[in-house]
Short mmCIF file of C-alpha atoms in Angstrom, two decimals:
data_model
loop_
_atom_site.label_atom_id
_atom_site.label_comp_id
_atom_site.label_asym_id
_atom_site.label_seq_id
_atom_site.Cartn_x
_atom_site.Cartn_y
_atom_site.Cartn_z
CA MET A 1 392.47 143.16 -21.00
CA PHE A 2 392.75 143.70 -24.74
CA LEU A 3 393.96 146.55 -26.91
CA THR A 4 391.98 147.75 -29.91
CA PRO A 5 392.92 150.20 -32.72
CA ARG A 6 391.10 152.95 -30.82
CA ASP A 7 393.75 152.75 -28.10
CA GLU A 8 396.25 154.35 -30.49
CA ASN A 9 394.28 157.60 -30.23
CA PHE A 10 394.98 160.38 -27.75
CA ASP A 11 391.53 160.38 -26.14
CA HIS A 12 391.44 157.96 -23.19
CA GLN A 13 389.17 158.97 -20.30
CA THR A 14 390.03 156.29 -17.73
CA SER A 15 393.10 154.27 -16.76
CA LEU A 16 391.79 151.36 -18.84
CA PRO A 17 391.90 150.37 -22.51
CA HIS A 18 389.03 151.69 -24.64
CA MET A 19 387.25 148.33 -24.69
CA MET A 20 386.64 148.63 -20.91
CA VAL A 21 384.38 151.10 -19.13
CA ALA A 22 384.99 152.70 -15.75
CA ASN A 23 381.87 151.17 -14.18
CA SER A 24 381.55 147.40 -13.65
CA ASP A 25 377.73 147.42 -13.38
CA PRO A 26 376.43 144.69 -15.74
CA ASN A 27 373.63 147.08 -16.77
CA TRP A 28 376.15 149.47 -18.35
CA ARG A 29 375.48 149.63 -22.06
CA GLU A 30 376.10 151.68 -25.17
CA ARG A 31 373.40 151.70 -27.83
CA TYR A 32 372.62 152.97 -31.30
CA TRP A 33 368.93 153.28 -32.23
CA PHE A 34 367.56 154.29 -35.63
CA SER A 35 364.13 154.59 -37.21
CA LEU A 36 362.77 155.21 -40.71
CA GLN A 37 359.23 156.26 -41.57
CA ASP A 38 357.59 156.39 -45.00
CA VAL A 39 355.98 159.85 -44.92
CA ALA A 40 354.54 159.49 -48.43
CA ARG A 41 352.52 156.28 -47.98
CA GLN A 42 352.39 156.51 -44.17
CA ASP A 43 352.20 152.73 -43.83
CA PHE A 44 355.78 151.72 -42.99
CA ILE A 45 358.23 151.95 -40.10
CA LEU A 46 361.65 150.37 -39.76
CA THR A 47 363.30 150.52 -36.34
CA GLY A 48 366.55 148.91 -35.27
CA GLY A 49 369.65 149.21 -33.18
CA LEU A 50 372.95 147.91 -31.87
CA GLY A 51 373.76 147.42 -28.21
CA LYS A 52 377.18 146.96 -26.61
CA TYR A 53 377.40 145.45 -23.10
CA PRO A 54 381.11 145.51 -22.18
CA ASN A 55 380.60 143.98 -18.73
CA LYS A 56 378.69 141.05 -20.23
CA ASP A 57 380.87 140.43 -23.31
CA VAL A 58 377.82 140.93 -25.55
CA LEU A 59 377.09 142.89 -28.72
CA GLU A 60 373.51 142.61 -29.90
CA GLY A 61 371.43 143.96 -32.75
CA CYS A 62 367.79 144.08 -33.74
CA VAL A 63 365.58 145.12 -36.64
CA MET A 64 361.80 145.50 -36.62
CA VAL A 65 359.65 146.43 -39.62
CA ARG A 66 355.94 147.25 -39.51
CA HIS A 67 353.98 147.26 -42.76
CA GLY A 68 350.23 146.83 -42.80
CA ASP A 69 349.12 144.44 -40.08
CA ARG A 70 352.39 142.53 -39.88
CA GLN A 71 355.62 143.09 -37.99
CA TRP A 72 358.88 141.38 -38.97
CA ASN A 73 361.46 140.93 -36.18
CA LEU A 74 365.12 139.99 -36.26
CA ARG A 75 367.35 139.66 -33.18
CA LEU A 76 371.09 139.09 -33.33
CA SER A 77 373.82 138.63 -30.73
CA ARG A 78 377.52 137.83 -30.66
CA ALA A 79 380.43 137.75 -28.28
CA LEU A 80 381.82 141.27 -28.00
CA LEU A 81 385.44 140.15 -27.78
CA PRO A 82 387.83 140.21 -29.47
CA GLU A 83 386.19 142.66 -31.95
CA ALA A 84 384.92 145.11 -29.36
CA GLY A 85 385.17 148.14 -31.62
CA ARG A 86 383.40 146.69 -34.67
CA MET A 87 379.85 148.06 -35.07
CA ALA A 88 378.44 144.91 -36.60
CA VAL A 89 376.71 141.73 -35.51
CA GLY A 90 376.19 139.07 -38.15
CA PRO A 91 374.52 140.67 -41.19
CA LEU A 92 373.73 144.00 -39.43
CA SER A 93 376.32 146.78 -39.55
CA VAL A 94 376.66 150.53 -39.06
CA GLU A 95 379.34 152.60 -40.81
CA ILE A 96 380.10 156.17 -39.70
CA VAL A 97 380.87 157.81 -43.05
CA GLU A 98 380.99 161.36 -41.66
CA PRO A 99 380.25 161.94 -37.96
CA PHE A 100 376.89 163.64 -37.32
CA THR A 101 376.31 164.01 -41.08
CA MET A 102 376.23 160.64 -42.85
CA LEU A 103 375.94 157.02 -41.71
CA ARG A 104 375.34 153.80 -43.63
CA PHE A 105 373.17 151.01 -42.23
CA ARG A 106 373.18 147.57 -43.83
CA LEU A 107 371.37 144.33 -43.26
CA ASP A 108 372.86 141.69 -45.53
CA SER A 109 371.58 138.20 -46.30
CA ASN A 110 370.13 136.38 -43.28
CA LYS A 111 367.48 133.82 -42.33
CA SER A 112 364.68 136.37 -41.99
CA ASP A 113 362.83 138.03 -44.89
CA LEU A 114 364.47 141.38 -44.12
CA GLY A 115 367.33 143.23 -45.76
CA PHE A 116 368.38 146.82 -46.45
CA ASP A 117 371.11 149.16 -47.59
CA LEU A 118 370.33 152.65 -46.29
CA THR A 119 372.22 155.91 -46.02
CA TRP A 120 371.19 158.38 -43.34
CA THR A 121 372.08 162.06 -43.73
CA SER A 122 371.35 165.08 -41.59
CA SER A 123 371.73 168.84 -41.75
CA TRP A 124 370.41 169.23 -38.19
CA PRO A 125 372.56 169.41 -35.07
CA ALA A 126 372.58 166.48 -32.68
CA PHE A 127 370.66 167.24 -29.48
CA LEU A 128 372.65 166.25 -26.39
CA GLU A 129 370.24 165.34 -23.61
CA GLU A 130 370.74 166.26 -19.99
CA ARG A 131 372.40 163.53 -17.96
CA HIS A 132 369.68 161.28 -16.56
CA PHE A 133 370.52 160.21 -13.02
CA GLU A 134 368.15 158.35 -10.68
CA VAL A 135 368.66 156.47 -7.42
CA ASN A 136 366.06 154.15 -5.92
CA ARG A 137 366.58 152.29 -2.62
CA ALA A 138 370.31 153.07 -2.67
CA ARG A 139 370.65 151.60 -6.18
CA ILE A 140 371.55 153.65 -9.23
CA THR A 141 368.79 152.88 -11.72
CA HIS A 142 369.70 155.49 -14.34
CA ASP A 143 373.02 157.17 -15.05
CA ILE A 144 372.89 157.74 -18.78
CA ILE A 145 373.42 160.34 -21.45
CA ARG A 146 372.18 160.41 -25.03
CA TYR A 147 372.20 162.48 -28.18
CA VAL A 148 369.35 162.43 -30.69
CA GLN A 149 369.45 163.63 -34.28
CA LEU A 150 366.80 164.04 -36.98
CA GLY A 151 367.57 163.27 -40.61
CA ARG A 152 366.55 161.65 -43.89
CA TRP A 153 367.03 158.23 -45.49
CA GLN A 154 367.93 157.03 -48.95
CA GLY A 155 368.16 153.44 -50.17
CA GLU A 156 366.21 150.20 -50.29
CA VAL A 157 364.48 147.94 -47.79
CA ARG A 158 363.59 144.38 -48.78
CA ILE A 159 360.85 142.22 -47.28
CA GLY A 160 360.94 138.87 -49.02
CA ASP A 161 360.64 139.56 -52.74
CA ARG A 162 359.29 143.09 -52.23
CA ALA A 163 361.53 146.15 -52.41
CA PHE A 164 360.71 149.54 -50.83
CA GLU A 165 362.69 152.49 -52.21
CA PHE A 166 363.28 155.62 -50.14
CA THR A 167 364.55 159.10 -50.97
CA PRO A 168 365.15 162.03 -48.61
CA ASP A 169 361.67 163.28 -49.53
CA THR A 170 359.91 160.06 -48.54
CA GLY A 171 362.20 158.52 -45.90
CA TRP A 172 362.25 160.66 -42.76
CA GLY A 173 363.77 159.45 -39.54
CA GLU A 174 365.68 159.69 -36.31
CA ARG A 175 368.62 158.10 -34.60
CA ASP A 176 370.18 158.23 -31.17
CA HIS A 177 373.35 157.15 -29.38
CA SER A 178 373.27 156.54 -25.64
CA TRP A 179 375.65 155.18 -23.03
CA GLY A 180 375.54 154.51 -19.31
CA ILE A 181 373.40 152.58 -16.82
CA ARG A 182 369.71 151.87 -17.15
CA PRO A 183 367.72 148.91 -15.86
CA MET A 184 367.28 145.74 -17.86
CA ALA A 185 364.70 143.00 -17.52
CA SER A 186 365.54 140.80 -14.55
CA VAL A 187 366.73 137.24 -14.93
CA PRO A 188 366.53 134.42 -12.35
CA GLY A 189 368.69 135.24 -9.35
CA ASP A 190 368.49 139.04 -9.73
CA PRO A 191 367.16 141.22 -6.87
CA PRO A 192 363.75 142.83 -7.45
CA LEU A 193 363.76 145.70 -9.91
CA ALA A 194 363.52 149.07 -8.19
CA SER A 195 360.18 150.76 -8.77
CA PRO A 196 360.62 154.00 -10.76
CA ASP A 197 359.58 157.38 -9.40
CA TRP A 198 357.90 158.31 -12.69
CA ASN A 199 354.49 157.29 -14.01
CA PHE A 200 354.57 158.85 -17.50
CA LEU A 201 357.27 158.57 -20.15
CA CYS A 202 357.39 160.42 -23.47
CA PHE A 203 360.32 160.19 -25.90
CA CYS A 204 359.45 162.35 -28.90
CA PRO A 205 361.77 163.56 -31.70
CA MET A 206 360.19 165.32 -34.71
CA GLN A 207 361.16 167.48 -37.66
CA PHE A 208 359.67 170.11 -39.96
CA ASP A 209 361.21 172.02 -42.85
CA SER A 210 362.38 174.82 -40.55
CA LEU A 211 362.33 173.13 -37.14
CA SER A 212 363.90 170.11 -35.51
CA LEU A 213 362.81 169.17 -32.00
CA HIS A 214 363.43 166.50 -29.40
CA LEU A 215 361.93 166.07 -25.96
CA TYR A 216 362.32 163.35 -23.35
CA LEU A 217 359.99 163.65 -20.40
CA PHE A 218 359.41 161.59 -17.25
CA GLU A 219 356.66 162.74 -14.85
CA SER A 220 355.38 161.43 -11.54
CA GLN A 221 352.16 163.37 -12.20
CA ALA A 222 351.23 165.94 -14.84
CA GLY A 223 353.41 169.04 -14.35
CA ARG A 224 355.77 167.26 -11.94
CA PRO A 225 358.72 166.07 -14.03
CA THR A 226 361.34 163.76 -12.58
CA HIS A 227 363.43 164.26 -15.72
CA LEU A 228 363.06 166.64 -18.65
CA THR A 229 365.39 167.30 -21.52
CA ALA A 230 364.19 169.24 -24.54
CA ALA A 231 365.89 171.13 -27.35
CA LEU A 232 364.89 172.82 -30.58
CA ALA A 233 366.81 173.88 -33.69
CA ASP A 234 365.23 176.61 -35.80
CA ARG A 235 366.48 177.51 -39.28
CA SER A 236 364.67 180.86 -39.07
CA GLY A 237 366.57 181.78 -35.91
CA GLU A 238 363.44 182.83 -34.03
CA PHE A 239 363.96 180.36 -31.17
CA THR A 240 367.71 179.88 -31.52
CA HIS A 241 369.47 179.78 -28.12
CA ASP A 242 366.11 180.07 -26.30
CA ARG A 243 366.10 177.31 -23.71
CA ILE A 244 363.02 175.12 -23.21
CA LEU A 245 362.15 175.14 -19.50
CA ALA A 246 358.90 173.14 -19.43
CA VAL A 247 356.59 171.08 -21.62
CA ASP A 248 352.82 170.79 -21.21
CA HIS A 249 350.97 167.94 -22.88
CA ASP A 250 347.30 167.23 -23.53
CA LEU A 251 347.13 163.88 -25.31
CA GLU A 252 344.13 161.90 -26.48
CA TRP A 253 343.93 158.11 -26.26
CA ASP A 254 341.90 155.32 -27.80
CA TYR A 255 340.73 153.54 -24.66
CA SER A 256 338.70 150.99 -26.65
CA SER A 257 341.90 149.35 -27.93
CA SER A 258 343.32 146.31 -26.16
CA VAL A 259 346.52 148.35 -25.61
CA ARG A 260 346.88 152.05 -24.94
CA THR A 261 346.96 153.82 -28.32
CA LEU A 262 347.66 157.49 -28.98
CA VAL A 263 345.12 159.35 -31.10
CA GLY A 264 346.65 162.81 -31.04
CA GLY A 265 346.82 165.90 -28.91
CA GLN A 266 348.87 169.00 -28.24
CA LEU A 267 352.25 169.93 -26.82
CA ARG A 268 353.15 173.38 -25.55
CA LEU A 269 356.80 174.31 -25.14
CA HIS A 270 357.68 177.03 -22.62
CA PHE A 271 360.92 178.95 -23.25
CA GLN A 272 363.25 180.93 -21.04
CA SER A 273 362.19 184.08 -22.90
CA ARG A 274 358.63 183.43 -21.59
CA ARG A 275 357.42 182.67 -25.09
CA SER A 276 355.60 179.45 -25.91
CA LEU A 277 355.21 177.26 -28.99
CA ASP A 278 352.27 174.97 -29.71
CA ILE A 279 352.51 171.70 -31.63
CA GLU A 280 349.53 169.64 -32.73
CA LEU A 281 349.97 165.87 -33.03
CA ARG A 282 347.97 163.30 -34.99
CA ALA A 283 348.92 159.65 -34.60
CA LEU A 284 349.28 157.61 -37.79
CA ALA A 285 348.75 153.89 -38.21
CA PRO A 286 352.36 152.57 -38.27
CA ARG A 287 353.48 151.43 -34.84
CA VAL A 288 356.42 149.12 -34.09
CA TYR A 289 356.26 147.07 -30.89
CA LEU A 290 359.78 147.10 -29.48
CA GLN A 291 359.44 143.77 -27.72
CA GLY A 292 360.17 142.31 -31.16
CA GLY A 293 363.74 143.57 -30.75
CA GLY A 294 364.07 142.34 -27.17
CA TYR A 295 363.30 145.68 -25.53
CA GLY A 296 362.00 145.20 -22.00
CA VAL A 297 362.21 141.41 -22.11
CA ASP A 298 365.64 140.18 -23.20
CA GLN A 299 368.48 142.65 -23.69
CA GLY A 300 372.19 142.20 -23.11
CA ASN A 301 372.04 138.55 -22.06
CA TRP A 302 374.71 136.10 -23.19
CA LYS A 303 373.42 133.78 -25.91
CA GLY A 304 376.71 132.29 -27.08
CA GLU A 305 379.32 133.23 -29.65
CA TYR A 306 376.59 133.96 -32.21
CA HIS A 307 372.79 133.88 -32.04
CA GLU A 308 370.06 134.75 -34.53
CA ALA A 309 366.27 134.62 -34.09
CA HIS A 310 363.38 135.95 -36.15
CA GLU A 311 359.62 135.75 -36.53
CA VAL A 312 356.65 137.55 -38.10
CA TRP A 313 353.81 138.84 -35.96
CA ASP A 314 350.24 139.05 -37.24
CA LEU A 315 348.80 142.14 -35.56
CA SER A 316 345.34 141.89 -37.09
CA ASP A 317 343.98 140.29 -33.90
CA PRO A 318 343.65 143.10 -31.30
CA ALA A 319 343.62 140.59 -28.46
CA ARG A 320 347.16 139.48 -29.30
CA LEU A 321 348.59 142.99 -29.03
CA LYS A 322 348.82 142.60 -25.26
CA GLU A 323 351.51 139.98 -25.87
CA TYR A 324 353.71 142.51 -27.69
CA ILE A 325 353.53 145.66 -25.56
CA LYS A 326 356.05 144.84 -22.78
CA GLY A 327 358.80 146.84 -24.47
CA THR A 328 356.61 149.87 -25.40
CA SER A 329 356.52 151.01 -29.03
CA ASP A 330 357.62 153.53 -31.64
CA HIS A 331 354.46 155.19 -32.96
CA MET A 332 354.58 157.40 -36.06
CA PHE A 333 352.77 160.73 -35.95
CA GLU A 334 352.07 163.80 -38.05
CA ALA A 335 352.69 167.20 -36.47
CA ARG A 336 351.74 170.79 -37.26
CA CYS A 337 353.60 173.84 -35.97
CA ARG A 338 353.64 177.43 -37.25
CA GLY A 339 351.71 176.28 -40.32
CA GLU A 340 354.28 173.60 -41.21
CA LEU A 341 353.70 169.87 -41.55
CA GLY A 342 356.18 167.54 -39.86
CA TYR A 343 356.63 163.93 -38.78
CA GLY A 344 358.21 162.03 -35.96
CA ILE A 345 358.19 159.06 -33.62
CA ILE A 346 356.77 158.96 -30.13
CA GLU A 347 357.46 156.33 -27.48
CA TYR A 348 355.04 156.55 -24.59
CA LEU A 349 354.35 154.65 -21.40
CA VAL A 350 351.58 155.54 -18.96
CA ARG A 351 351.45 153.76 -15.62
CA SER A 352 348.15 153.27 -13.81
CA ALA A 353 349.13 155.80 -11.10
CA PHE A 354 349.29 158.67 -13.63
CA GLU A 355 346.00 160.42 -12.93
CA LYS A 356 345.73 162.65 -16.00
CA TYR A 357 345.56 159.74 -18.45
CA ARG A 358 343.95 157.14 -16.24
CA ARG A 359 341.71 154.81 -18.23
CA PRO A 360 338.03 155.70 -17.63
CA GLY A 361 336.52 153.45 -14.99
CA ALA A 362 339.91 152.42 -13.59
CA SER A 363 340.24 152.70 -9.81
#
């Protein structure tokens, strides 16, 4: 066991030093995720994150940038110890300047074409999700909690010799912080992954001038959620403290694409007060495939004291998209609600057993 500076504080929750967690499951992780969208040009997404795996002695990071028909990927990993409390891996770092208000994200010089120095600020509250707990065949598959916050970006992103400048008017975005158990891709020698009870997943934060909203929905079939957490902040006060009890969705898909692609659709939020709120969605072109950051294929695995990998994907060939969809995607969208224009990111996954959005002609 090791002590870290955090152990000086008066906030321990278990009879262990802060660098150790109470659960020894190797799938236990703590992650930061962040995303930036260019709402002016609507042709750019940057998504990245840090992941801490205390029971595997791993801290990893990733950055993915989509611009035009190309996606740049960078994956980083280091031994967690002895610097378990440092939120940095190689050139990628996160600095908490003011909790829940201002953070700084940096990607310094590295072997890829990517770099940035970005400040994220928010005047919205962080939405704390409901605890997500699932058991399948006597195995805990999910025991995780997360908060999500909407905000704005300022700074510069570099791709090779090109620089992209962002201000709070043009750089909108989201970030989350999660910790607990959720399944990872299996490696040789692992038991079979437990099949989930859900067939539809929708992770969808968005913001408007007067509204900030996040919903996370798992359904076995339409209207039968296995997990729902949703919250809304309203500067006008109209929906303040009015709990969201249910979410209806009617989404449209491009079935001609080689991978499932959202076109648009509607969401309807149902509140405890028996009121409802309609939101219209229109998908935009930028879409980051999260497999580029290791999502769904290679997360939390030991790669040595330090590891760095990068590549550029050419997404102009639709047939190749099937190679990149294993880890789902972050898809930018435009939203309209109460006459306001907003933007957000949606991550979606539809399994073949989900009848409402079954591909035409599929059995």
